[in-house]
Amino acid sequence: FLIASPILFLIGASLVYFFFTPMVMWFFLAMQQAGTDDQVQISLLPKVSEYLSLIMTLIFSFGLVFQLPVVTSLMARVGMLSSEALVEKRKWAIVIA
């Protein structure tokens, strides 16, 4: 578990940094609109603090979500969770997710 936890966190953080960050930036840049005679120009005015806050929140969130297999395994080893309980509650987990 000590080896899997940081590896899974890094996989989640890497997914955000290399896959979702370019998509998010493309989305924000695509929202810009060139002004014409009858339209107002919309331009992106990014701030470094807002960018870093967004990226760090995403990295931390995805890192925590990628820890769920470790938490589930630990709960199963301690006896707090069984495979039967996971099968019973699977439908609710899908609906809530």
Short mmCIF file of N, CA and C in Angstrom, two decimals:
data_model
loop_
_atom_site.label_atom_id
_atom_site.label_comp_id
_atom_site.label_asym_id
_atom_site.label_seq_id
_atom_site.Cartn_x
_atom_site.Cartn_y
_atom_site.Cartn_z
N PHE A 1 0.82 -1.20 0.00
CA PHE A 1 0.00 0.00 0.00
C PHE A 1 0.85 1.26 0.00
N LEU A 2 2.01 1.16 0.62
CA LEU A 2 2.89 2.33 0.66
C LEU A 2 3.48 2.63 -0.71
N ILE A 3 3.59 1.64 -1.55
CA ILE A 3 4.11 1.86 -2.90
C ILE A 3 2.99 2.30 -3.84
N ALA A 4 1.81 1.70 -3.70
CA ALA A 4 0.70 1.98 -4.61
C ALA A 4 0.15 3.39 -4.41
N SER A 5 0.12 3.87 -3.19
CA SER A 5 -0.51 5.16 -2.91
C SER A 5 0.16 6.33 -3.64
N PRO A 6 1.47 6.53 -3.51
CA PRO A 6 2.06 7.65 -4.25
C PRO A 6 2.05 7.46 -5.76
N ILE A 7 2.14 6.19 -6.21
CA ILE A 7 2.10 5.94 -7.64
C ILE A 7 0.73 6.31 -8.21
N LEU A 8 -0.34 5.91 -7.52
CA LEU A 8 -1.68 6.26 -7.98
C LEU A 8 -1.92 7.76 -7.93
N PHE A 9 -1.41 8.42 -6.89
CA PHE A 9 -1.56 9.88 -6.82
C PHE A 9 -0.84 10.55 -7.99
N LEU A 10 0.35 10.09 -8.31
CA LEU A 10 1.10 10.65 -9.43
C LEU A 10 0.41 10.38 -10.76
N ILE A 11 -0.21 9.23 -10.90
CA ILE A 11 -0.95 8.94 -12.14
C ILE A 11 -2.12 9.90 -12.28
N GLY A 12 -2.85 10.14 -11.19
CA GLY A 12 -3.96 11.08 -11.23
C GLY A 12 -3.50 12.50 -11.51
N ALA A 13 -2.42 12.91 -10.88
CA ALA A 13 -1.88 14.26 -11.10
C ALA A 13 -1.36 14.41 -12.53
N SER A 14 -0.72 13.38 -13.05
CA SER A 14 -0.22 13.43 -14.43
C SER A 14 -1.36 13.49 -15.44
N LEU A 15 -2.43 12.78 -15.15
CA LEU A 15 -3.59 12.82 -16.03
C LEU A 15 -4.13 14.24 -16.13
N VAL A 16 -4.20 14.92 -15.01
CA VAL A 16 -4.68 16.31 -15.02
C VAL A 16 -3.71 17.20 -15.77
N TYR A 17 -2.44 17.09 -15.45
CA TYR A 17 -1.45 18.02 -16.00
C TYR A 17 -1.26 17.85 -17.50
N PHE A 18 -1.22 16.60 -17.96
CA PHE A 18 -0.92 16.37 -19.38
C PHE A 18 -2.15 16.21 -20.27
N PHE A 19 -3.31 15.87 -19.68
CA PHE A 19 -4.49 15.66 -20.51
C PHE A 19 -5.56 16.73 -20.29
N PHE A 20 -5.94 16.97 -19.04
CA PHE A 20 -7.04 17.89 -18.78
C PHE A 20 -6.63 19.36 -18.85
N THR A 21 -5.42 19.70 -18.47
CA THR A 21 -4.99 21.10 -18.52
C THR A 21 -5.01 21.65 -19.95
N PRO A 22 -4.48 20.94 -20.94
CA PRO A 22 -4.61 21.47 -22.31
C PRO A 22 -6.06 21.59 -22.77
N MET A 23 -6.91 20.64 -22.36
CA MET A 23 -8.32 20.73 -22.73
C MET A 23 -9.00 21.93 -22.08
N VAL A 24 -8.69 22.18 -20.82
CA VAL A 24 -9.27 23.32 -20.12
C VAL A 24 -8.81 24.63 -20.75
N MET A 25 -7.54 24.72 -21.06
CA MET A 25 -7.03 25.95 -21.68
C MET A 25 -7.63 26.14 -23.07
N TRP A 26 -7.78 25.06 -23.84
CA TRP A 26 -8.40 25.17 -25.15
C TRP A 26 -9.84 25.65 -25.01
N PHE A 27 -10.56 25.13 -24.01
CA PHE A 27 -11.94 25.54 -23.79
C PHE A 27 -12.03 27.04 -23.48
N PHE A 28 -11.18 27.51 -22.58
CA PHE A 28 -11.23 28.93 -22.22
C PHE A 28 -10.83 29.82 -23.39
N LEU A 29 -9.85 29.38 -24.17
CA LEU A 29 -9.45 30.17 -25.33
C LEU A 29 -10.51 30.14 -26.42
N ALA A 30 -11.26 29.04 -26.51
CA ALA A 30 -12.32 28.96 -27.51
C ALA A 30 -13.51 29.85 -27.16
N MET A 31 -13.61 30.25 -25.91
CA MET A 31 -14.70 31.13 -25.50
C MET A 31 -14.49 32.57 -25.94
N GLN A 32 -13.30 32.89 -26.40
CA GLN A 32 -13.04 34.25 -26.87
C GLN A 32 -13.83 34.51 -28.14
N GLN A 33 -14.21 35.75 -28.32
CA GLN A 33 -14.99 36.12 -29.49
C GLN A 33 -14.44 37.43 -30.04
N ALA A 34 -14.12 37.41 -31.31
CA ALA A 34 -13.64 38.63 -31.95
C ALA A 34 -14.80 39.60 -32.11
N GLY A 35 -14.55 40.85 -31.81
CA GLY A 35 -15.61 41.84 -31.91
C GLY A 35 -15.83 42.28 -33.34
N THR A 36 -17.08 42.42 -33.70
CA THR A 36 -17.46 42.95 -35.00
C THR A 36 -18.28 44.22 -34.76
N ASP A 37 -18.87 44.73 -35.81
CA ASP A 37 -19.64 45.97 -35.67
C ASP A 37 -20.83 45.82 -34.73
N ASP A 38 -21.49 44.67 -34.77
CA ASP A 38 -22.69 44.51 -33.94
C ASP A 38 -22.49 43.56 -32.76
N GLN A 39 -21.26 43.10 -32.53
CA GLN A 39 -20.99 42.20 -31.41
C GLN A 39 -19.91 42.80 -30.51
N VAL A 40 -19.99 42.42 -29.27
CA VAL A 40 -18.99 42.86 -28.30
C VAL A 40 -17.85 41.84 -28.29
N GLN A 41 -16.63 42.33 -28.19
CA GLN A 41 -15.48 41.44 -28.15
C GLN A 41 -15.36 40.81 -26.76
N ILE A 42 -15.15 39.51 -26.72
CA ILE A 42 -14.93 38.79 -25.48
C ILE A 42 -13.50 38.25 -25.54
N SER A 43 -12.69 38.64 -24.57
CA SER A 43 -11.31 38.17 -24.57
C SER A 43 -10.96 37.61 -23.20
N LEU A 44 -10.09 36.63 -23.22
CA LEU A 44 -9.64 35.98 -21.99
C LEU A 44 -8.58 36.85 -21.32
N LEU A 45 -8.80 37.14 -20.05
CA LEU A 45 -7.82 37.89 -19.27
C LEU A 45 -7.38 37.01 -18.10
N PRO A 46 -6.49 36.07 -18.38
CA PRO A 46 -6.12 35.12 -17.32
C PRO A 46 -5.23 35.75 -16.27
N LYS A 47 -5.37 35.26 -15.05
CA LYS A 47 -4.49 35.64 -13.95
C LYS A 47 -3.73 34.39 -13.53
N VAL A 48 -2.48 34.56 -13.20
CA VAL A 48 -1.66 33.42 -12.81
C VAL A 48 -2.22 32.77 -11.55
N SER A 49 -2.69 33.56 -10.61
CA SER A 49 -3.21 33.00 -9.36
C SER A 49 -4.45 32.14 -9.62
N GLU A 50 -5.33 32.59 -10.50
CA GLU A 50 -6.52 31.81 -10.81
C GLU A 50 -6.17 30.53 -11.55
N TYR A 51 -5.22 30.62 -12.47
CA TYR A 51 -4.76 29.44 -13.21
C TYR A 51 -4.16 28.41 -12.26
N LEU A 52 -3.26 28.86 -11.39
CA LEU A 52 -2.62 27.94 -10.45
C LEU A 52 -3.63 27.35 -9.48
N SER A 53 -4.58 28.16 -9.04
CA SER A 53 -5.60 27.66 -8.13
C SER A 53 -6.44 26.57 -8.79
N LEU A 54 -6.84 26.78 -10.03
CA LEU A 54 -7.62 25.79 -10.76
C LEU A 54 -6.83 24.50 -10.96
N ILE A 55 -5.60 24.63 -11.42
CA ILE A 55 -4.78 23.44 -11.71
C ILE A 55 -4.45 22.68 -10.43
N MET A 56 -4.11 23.38 -9.37
CA MET A 56 -3.79 22.69 -8.11
C MET A 56 -5.02 22.01 -7.52
N THR A 57 -6.19 22.63 -7.64
CA THR A 57 -7.42 22.00 -7.17
C THR A 57 -7.71 20.74 -7.97
N LEU A 58 -7.54 20.81 -9.28
CA LEU A 58 -7.77 19.63 -10.11
C LEU A 58 -6.77 18.52 -9.80
N ILE A 59 -5.50 18.88 -9.65
CA ILE A 59 -4.47 17.88 -9.35
C ILE A 59 -4.76 17.20 -8.01
N PHE A 60 -5.08 17.99 -7.00
CA PHE A 60 -5.36 17.43 -5.69
C PHE A 60 -6.61 16.54 -5.72
N SER A 61 -7.64 17.00 -6.42
CA SER A 61 -8.89 16.23 -6.49
C SER A 61 -8.69 14.90 -7.22
N PHE A 62 -8.02 14.94 -8.37
CA PHE A 62 -7.79 13.71 -9.10
C PHE A 62 -6.85 12.78 -8.33
N GLY A 63 -5.87 13.34 -7.64
CA GLY A 63 -4.99 12.52 -6.82
C GLY A 63 -5.75 11.79 -5.74
N LEU A 64 -6.70 12.49 -5.11
CA LEU A 64 -7.50 11.84 -4.07
C LEU A 64 -8.44 10.78 -4.65
N VAL A 65 -9.02 11.05 -5.80
CA VAL A 65 -9.91 10.07 -6.42
C VAL A 65 -9.13 8.82 -6.80
N PHE A 66 -7.90 8.98 -7.24
CA PHE A 66 -7.10 7.82 -7.61
C PHE A 66 -6.63 7.04 -6.38
N GLN A 67 -6.88 7.55 -5.17
CA GLN A 67 -6.56 6.83 -3.94
C GLN A 67 -7.68 5.87 -3.52
N LEU A 68 -8.82 5.95 -4.18
CA LEU A 68 -9.96 5.10 -3.79
C LEU A 68 -9.66 3.60 -3.83
N PRO A 69 -8.90 3.08 -4.80
CA PRO A 69 -8.57 1.65 -4.72
C PRO A 69 -7.76 1.28 -3.48
N VAL A 70 -6.87 2.15 -3.05
CA VAL A 70 -6.07 1.89 -1.86
C VAL A 70 -6.97 1.90 -0.62
N VAL A 71 -7.87 2.89 -0.54
CA VAL A 71 -8.77 2.98 0.60
C VAL A 71 -9.71 1.78 0.64
N THR A 72 -10.23 1.39 -0.51
CA THR A 72 -11.12 0.24 -0.58
C THR A 72 -10.39 -1.04 -0.16
N SER A 73 -9.18 -1.21 -0.60
CA SER A 73 -8.39 -2.39 -0.23
C SER A 73 -8.11 -2.42 1.27
N LEU A 74 -7.76 -1.27 1.83
CA LEU A 74 -7.50 -1.21 3.27
C LEU A 74 -8.76 -1.52 4.07
N MET A 75 -9.90 -0.97 3.63
CA MET A 75 -11.15 -1.25 4.33
C MET A 75 -11.53 -2.73 4.25
N ALA A 76 -11.22 -3.37 3.13
CA ALA A 76 -11.50 -4.79 2.99
C ALA A 76 -10.59 -5.61 3.88
N ARG A 77 -9.35 -5.23 4.00
CA ARG A 77 -8.41 -5.96 4.86
C ARG A 77 -8.77 -5.85 6.33
N VAL A 78 -9.26 -4.68 6.74
CA VAL A 78 -9.63 -4.48 8.13
C VAL A 78 -10.95 -5.18 8.46
N GLY A 79 -11.78 -5.39 7.44
CA GLY A 79 -13.05 -6.05 7.66
C GLY A 79 -14.23 -5.10 7.65
N MET A 80 -13.99 -3.85 7.31
CA MET A 80 -15.08 -2.87 7.26
C MET A 80 -15.89 -2.98 5.98
N LEU A 81 -15.35 -3.66 4.98
CA LEU A 81 -15.98 -3.73 3.67
C LEU A 81 -15.78 -5.13 3.12
N SER A 82 -16.82 -5.67 2.50
CA SER A 82 -16.71 -6.99 1.89
C SER A 82 -17.10 -6.91 0.42
N SER A 83 -16.74 -7.92 -0.32
CA SER A 83 -17.08 -7.92 -1.74
C SER A 83 -18.60 -8.01 -1.93
N GLU A 84 -19.28 -8.69 -1.02
CA GLU A 84 -20.74 -8.77 -1.11
C GLU A 84 -21.36 -7.39 -0.92
N ALA A 85 -20.83 -6.61 0.01
CA ALA A 85 -21.35 -5.26 0.24
C ALA A 85 -21.12 -4.37 -0.98
N LEU A 86 -19.97 -4.54 -1.62
CA LEU A 86 -19.69 -3.75 -2.83
C LEU A 86 -20.66 -4.11 -3.95
N VAL A 87 -20.97 -5.39 -4.09
CA VAL A 87 -21.90 -5.82 -5.13
C VAL A 87 -23.30 -5.30 -4.84
N GLU A 88 -23.71 -5.33 -3.57
CA GLU A 88 -25.04 -4.86 -3.20
C GLU A 88 -25.21 -3.36 -3.44
N LYS A 89 -24.20 -2.59 -3.16
CA LYS A 89 -24.31 -1.12 -3.24
C LYS A 89 -23.82 -0.56 -4.56
N ARG A 90 -23.50 -1.41 -5.50
CA ARG A 90 -22.95 -0.94 -6.78
C ARG A 90 -23.92 -0.03 -7.52
N LYS A 91 -25.20 -0.37 -7.54
CA LYS A 91 -26.18 0.45 -8.25
C LYS A 91 -26.27 1.85 -7.65
N TRP A 92 -26.24 1.94 -6.33
CA TRP A 92 -26.29 3.25 -5.69
C TRP A 92 -25.03 4.05 -5.97
N ALA A 93 -23.90 3.39 -6.02
CA ALA A 93 -22.64 4.10 -6.31
C ALA A 93 -22.65 4.66 -7.72
N ILE A 94 -23.22 3.92 -8.66
CA ILE A 94 -23.30 4.40 -10.03
C ILE A 94 -24.24 5.59 -10.13
N VAL A 95 -25.37 5.54 -9.42
CA VAL A 95 -26.33 6.64 -9.46
C VAL A 95 -25.75 7.89 -8.82
N ILE A 96 -25.07 7.73 -7.69
CA ILE A 96 -24.48 8.88 -6.99
C ILE A 96 -23.33 9.48 -7.77
N ALA A 97 -22.53 8.63 -8.42
CA ALA A 97 -21.39 9.13 -9.18
C ALA A 97 -21.88 9.91 -10.37
#
